[in-house]
Short mmCIF file of C-alpha atoms in Angstrom, two decimals:
data_model
loop_
_atom_site.label_atom_id
_atom_site.label_comp_id
_atom_site.label_asym_id
_atom_site.label_seq_id
_atom_site.Cartn_x
_atom_site.Cartn_y
_atom_site.Cartn_z
CA GLN A 1 190.66 118.75 132.14
CA SER A 2 191.56 116.16 134.75
CA ALA A 3 190.49 116.85 138.32
CA LEU A 4 193.11 118.07 140.75
CA THR A 5 194.24 115.38 143.18
CA GLN A 6 193.29 115.59 146.86
CA PRO A 7 193.47 112.97 149.61
CA ALA A 8 190.11 111.28 150.07
CA SER A 9 190.10 111.86 153.80
CA VAL A 10 191.97 113.63 156.55
CA SER A 11 191.22 113.48 160.25
CA GLY A 12 192.36 115.15 163.42
CA SER A 13 191.44 115.70 167.03
CA PRO A 14 189.96 118.97 168.29
CA GLY A 15 192.64 121.60 168.64
CA GLN A 16 195.05 119.91 166.26
CA SER A 17 196.13 121.19 162.85
CA ILE A 18 195.56 119.36 159.60
CA THR A 19 196.70 120.04 156.05
CA ILE A 20 194.94 119.10 152.82
CA SER A 21 196.99 118.94 149.63
CA CYS A 22 195.80 119.71 146.11
CA THR A 23 198.06 118.56 143.30
CA GLY A 24 197.69 119.74 139.74
CA THR A 25 199.98 120.42 136.83
CA SER A 26 201.97 123.21 135.26
CA SER A 27 198.85 124.02 133.23
CA ASP A 28 196.67 124.84 136.22
CA VAL A 29 197.89 125.05 139.85
CA GLY A 30 201.48 125.65 138.82
CA ALA A 31 200.61 128.25 136.20
CA TYR A 32 198.65 130.81 138.21
CA ASN A 33 198.01 132.01 141.75
CA TYR A 34 194.31 131.37 141.19
CA VAL A 35 193.70 128.56 143.63
CA SER A 36 190.58 128.62 145.78
CA TRP A 37 189.29 126.37 148.56
CA TYR A 38 185.65 125.60 149.33
CA GLN A 39 183.97 124.01 152.33
CA GLN A 40 180.80 121.99 151.88
CA HIS A 41 178.63 120.61 154.63
CA PRO A 42 176.21 117.78 153.76
CA GLY A 43 173.24 118.98 151.76
CA LYS A 44 174.56 122.54 151.58
CA ALA A 45 176.08 124.71 148.89
CA PRO A 46 179.86 125.15 148.87
CA LYS A 47 181.32 128.10 150.77
CA LEU A 48 184.44 130.01 149.73
CA MET A 49 187.18 129.71 152.35
CA ILE A 50 190.39 130.77 150.56
CA TYR A 51 190.97 132.55 147.26
CA GLU A 52 194.08 133.37 145.22
CA VAL A 53 196.10 130.77 147.13
CA SER A 54 196.17 132.42 150.54
CA ASN A 55 193.52 135.11 150.90
CA ARG A 56 190.61 134.76 153.31
CA PRO A 57 187.23 136.31 152.52
CA SER A 58 185.69 138.50 155.16
CA GLY A 59 184.06 136.38 157.85
CA VAL A 60 186.20 133.28 157.41
CA SER A 61 188.12 132.27 160.50
CA ASN A 62 191.87 132.91 160.54
CA ARG A 63 192.27 129.25 161.51
CA PHE A 64 192.09 128.60 157.77
CA SER A 65 195.19 129.33 155.71
CA GLY A 66 196.41 128.49 152.23
CA SER A 67 199.73 128.15 150.45
CA LYS A 68 201.24 126.87 147.23
CA SER A 69 204.51 125.36 146.09
CA GLY A 70 204.96 124.43 142.48
CA ASN A 71 202.04 122.34 141.27
CA THR A 72 200.68 121.67 144.76
CA ALA A 73 198.46 123.90 146.87
CA SER A 74 197.61 123.29 150.49
CA LEU A 75 194.88 124.23 152.95
CA THR A 76 195.72 124.17 156.65
CA ILE A 77 193.10 124.20 159.37
CA SER A 78 194.55 125.00 162.77
CA GLY A 79 192.81 124.59 166.10
CA LEU A 80 190.46 122.04 164.56
CA GLN A 81 186.85 122.36 165.72
CA ALA A 82 183.83 120.10 165.39
CA GLU A 83 182.21 122.55 162.97
CA ASP A 84 185.13 122.10 160.57
CA GLU A 85 183.97 118.58 159.77
CA ALA A 86 182.96 118.83 156.12
CA ASP A 87 184.12 118.18 152.57
CA TYR A 88 186.77 120.48 151.17
CA TYR A 89 187.49 121.17 147.50
CA CYS A 90 190.28 123.07 145.85
CA SER A 91 189.91 124.68 142.44
CA SER A 92 192.27 126.30 139.97
CA TYR A 93 192.18 128.41 136.85
CA THR A 94 193.72 126.68 133.83
CA ARG A 95 195.64 127.70 130.72
CA SER A 96 192.48 126.90 128.73
CA SER A 97 190.61 129.69 130.55
CA THR A 98 188.52 127.09 132.37
CA LEU A 99 188.23 126.05 135.99
CA VAL A 100 189.00 122.67 137.47
CA PHE A 101 188.08 121.32 140.90
CA GLY A 102 189.90 118.88 143.10
CA THR A 103 188.60 115.41 143.88
CA GLY A 104 187.52 116.51 147.34
CA THR A 105 188.64 115.69 150.89
CA LYS A 106 186.43 114.60 153.75
CA VAL A 107 187.65 116.10 157.01
CA THR A 108 186.71 114.19 160.14
CA VAL A 109 187.09 115.62 163.63
CA LEU A 110 187.80 112.69 165.94
CA GLU B 1 172.59 140.69 150.38
CA VAL B 2 173.74 138.65 147.42
CA GLN B 3 171.23 135.97 146.46
CA LEU B 4 171.30 133.38 143.71
CA VAL B 5 168.24 131.20 143.23
CA GLU B 6 168.26 128.34 140.74
CA SER B 7 165.17 126.79 139.21
CA GLY B 8 164.17 124.53 136.34
CA GLY B 9 165.52 121.20 137.53
CA GLY B 10 163.55 117.99 137.34
CA LEU B 11 163.29 114.55 135.80
CA VAL B 12 164.04 114.24 132.09
CA GLN B 13 164.52 111.26 129.80
CA PRO B 14 167.87 110.53 128.15
CA GLY B 15 168.21 112.58 125.00
CA GLY B 16 165.85 115.22 126.35
CA SER B 17 166.34 118.90 127.08
CA LEU B 18 166.04 121.15 130.10
CA ARG B 19 166.67 124.84 130.75
CA LEU B 20 167.96 125.95 134.11
CA SER B 21 167.57 129.50 135.37
CA CYS B 22 169.35 131.43 138.08
CA ALA B 23 167.82 134.62 139.44
CA ALA B 24 170.38 137.03 140.88
CA SER B 25 169.78 139.85 143.34
CA GLY B 26 171.68 142.02 145.78
CA PHE B 27 174.48 142.99 143.39
CA SER B 28 175.02 144.53 139.98
CA PHE B 29 174.58 141.37 137.93
CA SER B 30 175.80 142.87 134.66
CA ASN B 31 179.23 143.61 136.16
CA TYR B 32 180.16 140.02 136.91
CA TRP B 33 181.17 136.84 135.17
CA MET B 34 178.90 133.97 136.17
CA SER B 35 179.35 130.20 136.36
CA TRP B 36 177.53 126.89 136.54
CA VAL B 37 178.95 124.08 138.67
CA ARG B 38 177.42 120.64 139.14
CA GLN B 39 177.68 117.80 141.64
CA ALA B 40 176.55 114.28 140.86
CA PRO B 41 174.95 112.41 143.78
CA GLY B 42 177.63 111.46 146.28
CA LYS B 43 180.39 112.85 144.05
CA GLY B 44 182.61 115.91 143.90
CA LEU B 45 182.17 119.32 142.34
CA GLU B 46 182.58 119.75 138.59
CA TRP B 47 182.85 123.13 136.89
CA VAL B 48 180.50 123.30 133.89
CA ALA B 49 180.63 126.73 132.24
CA ASN B 50 181.51 130.43 132.58
CA ILE B 51 180.08 133.47 130.84
CA LYS B 52 181.46 136.99 130.62
CA GLN B 53 179.53 140.05 131.71
CA ASP B 54 178.19 140.85 128.23
CA GLY B 55 177.94 137.24 127.07
CA SER B 56 180.73 137.67 124.53
CA GLU B 57 182.92 134.96 126.03
CA LYS B 58 181.81 131.52 127.12
CA TYR B 59 183.80 128.52 128.29
CA TYR B 60 182.70 124.94 128.87
CA VAL B 61 183.99 121.69 130.31
CA ASP B 62 184.72 119.26 127.48
CA SER B 63 181.98 116.82 128.51
CA VAL B 64 179.18 119.31 127.78
CA LYS B 65 180.56 121.15 124.73
CA GLY B 66 178.07 121.08 121.89
CA ARG B 67 175.23 120.01 124.20
CA PHE B 68 174.97 122.77 126.83
CA THR B 69 174.73 126.52 126.27
CA ILE B 70 175.26 129.13 128.95
CA SER B 71 173.56 132.49 128.47
CA ARG B 72 172.38 135.50 130.43
CA ASP B 73 169.85 138.32 130.35
CA ASN B 74 171.29 141.31 132.19
CA ALA B 75 167.98 143.17 131.97
CA LYS B 76 166.36 140.35 133.95
CA ASN B 77 169.36 139.68 136.23
CA SER B 78 169.21 136.09 135.13
CA LEU B 79 171.64 133.34 134.14
CA TYR B 80 170.61 130.30 132.12
CA LEU B 81 171.89 126.86 131.17
CA GLN B 82 170.24 125.21 128.18
CA MET B 83 170.95 121.49 128.36
CA ASN B 84 170.28 119.31 125.29
CA SER B 85 170.97 115.66 124.48
CA LEU B 86 171.00 114.89 128.17
CA ARG B 87 172.69 111.73 129.41
CA ALA B 88 172.44 109.75 132.62
CA GLU B 89 175.85 111.09 133.62
CA ASP B 90 174.46 114.65 133.58
CA THR B 91 172.38 113.78 136.67
CA ALA B 92 173.51 116.22 139.34
CA VAL B 93 172.69 119.19 141.49
CA TYR B 94 173.45 122.27 139.40
CA TYR B 95 174.69 125.39 141.18
CA CYS B 96 175.03 128.86 139.77
CA ALA B 97 177.79 130.97 141.25
CA ARG B 98 179.22 134.45 140.91
CA LEU B 99 182.76 134.51 139.53
CA VAL B 100 185.19 137.19 140.68
CA ALA B 101 188.90 137.86 140.20
CA VAL B 102 189.22 135.40 137.29
CA ALA B 103 188.67 132.20 139.20
CA THR B 104 186.93 132.74 142.55
CA LEU B 105 183.36 131.59 143.07
CA ASP B 106 182.36 133.84 145.95
CA TYR B 107 178.59 133.32 146.13
CA TRP B 108 176.60 130.18 145.33
CA GLY B 109 172.95 129.37 144.95
CA GLN B 110 171.29 126.48 146.78
CA GLY B 111 171.26 124.30 143.67
CA THR B 112 168.64 122.57 141.55
CA LEU B 113 168.53 118.81 140.95
CA VAL B 114 168.52 117.43 137.44
CA THR B 115 167.78 113.73 137.06
CA VAL B 116 168.22 112.07 133.68
CA SER B 117 166.49 108.72 133.67
CA SER B 118 163.98 106.70 131.72
#
């Protein structure tokens, strides 16, 4: 049950696009299309942003998109805005019927 | 409106026990899997446990197996986490969350802080 690997930090200027990677194994990310992404602002509970690799819940901006290739999933934020500055976590279902989160990525808007 | 409200956190000595509760409202609690997720101070999220709608299936992260027990009372719309043999490394904010579509945590509570220290 090792955590999925994410870059510690990613930054971009307002209006730019950034991509956060989430690397797992053939036992989790590579095994299922059950990858989710969560946004967490300081002192707040996480918020679901993407589920099942590329689906957006109602109310989430279409500037957020997800994809997957092999054992690596990605979250792209386009048209970066100040309010996007937060921590982002991926998660995946595993072959052991458990969940595993990524190490987390701090997004900074320059 | 879906609401999840955790309670029961606090300061406990190493080796002690604590029971967390999560009160659910705004949805049909008995129709959903539920989860506990924790976050140590300044650290990332860690999934802790899942429980099926009727409590017949439970899954745990390896680090809490044999020490923590997830349970639910559908008549009271409540989720619980019984934590025994607590260790310093269990110090964290504990969130309850609703689990949908196998692996999506779509609603989260505000969390309750558990501090294990002498």
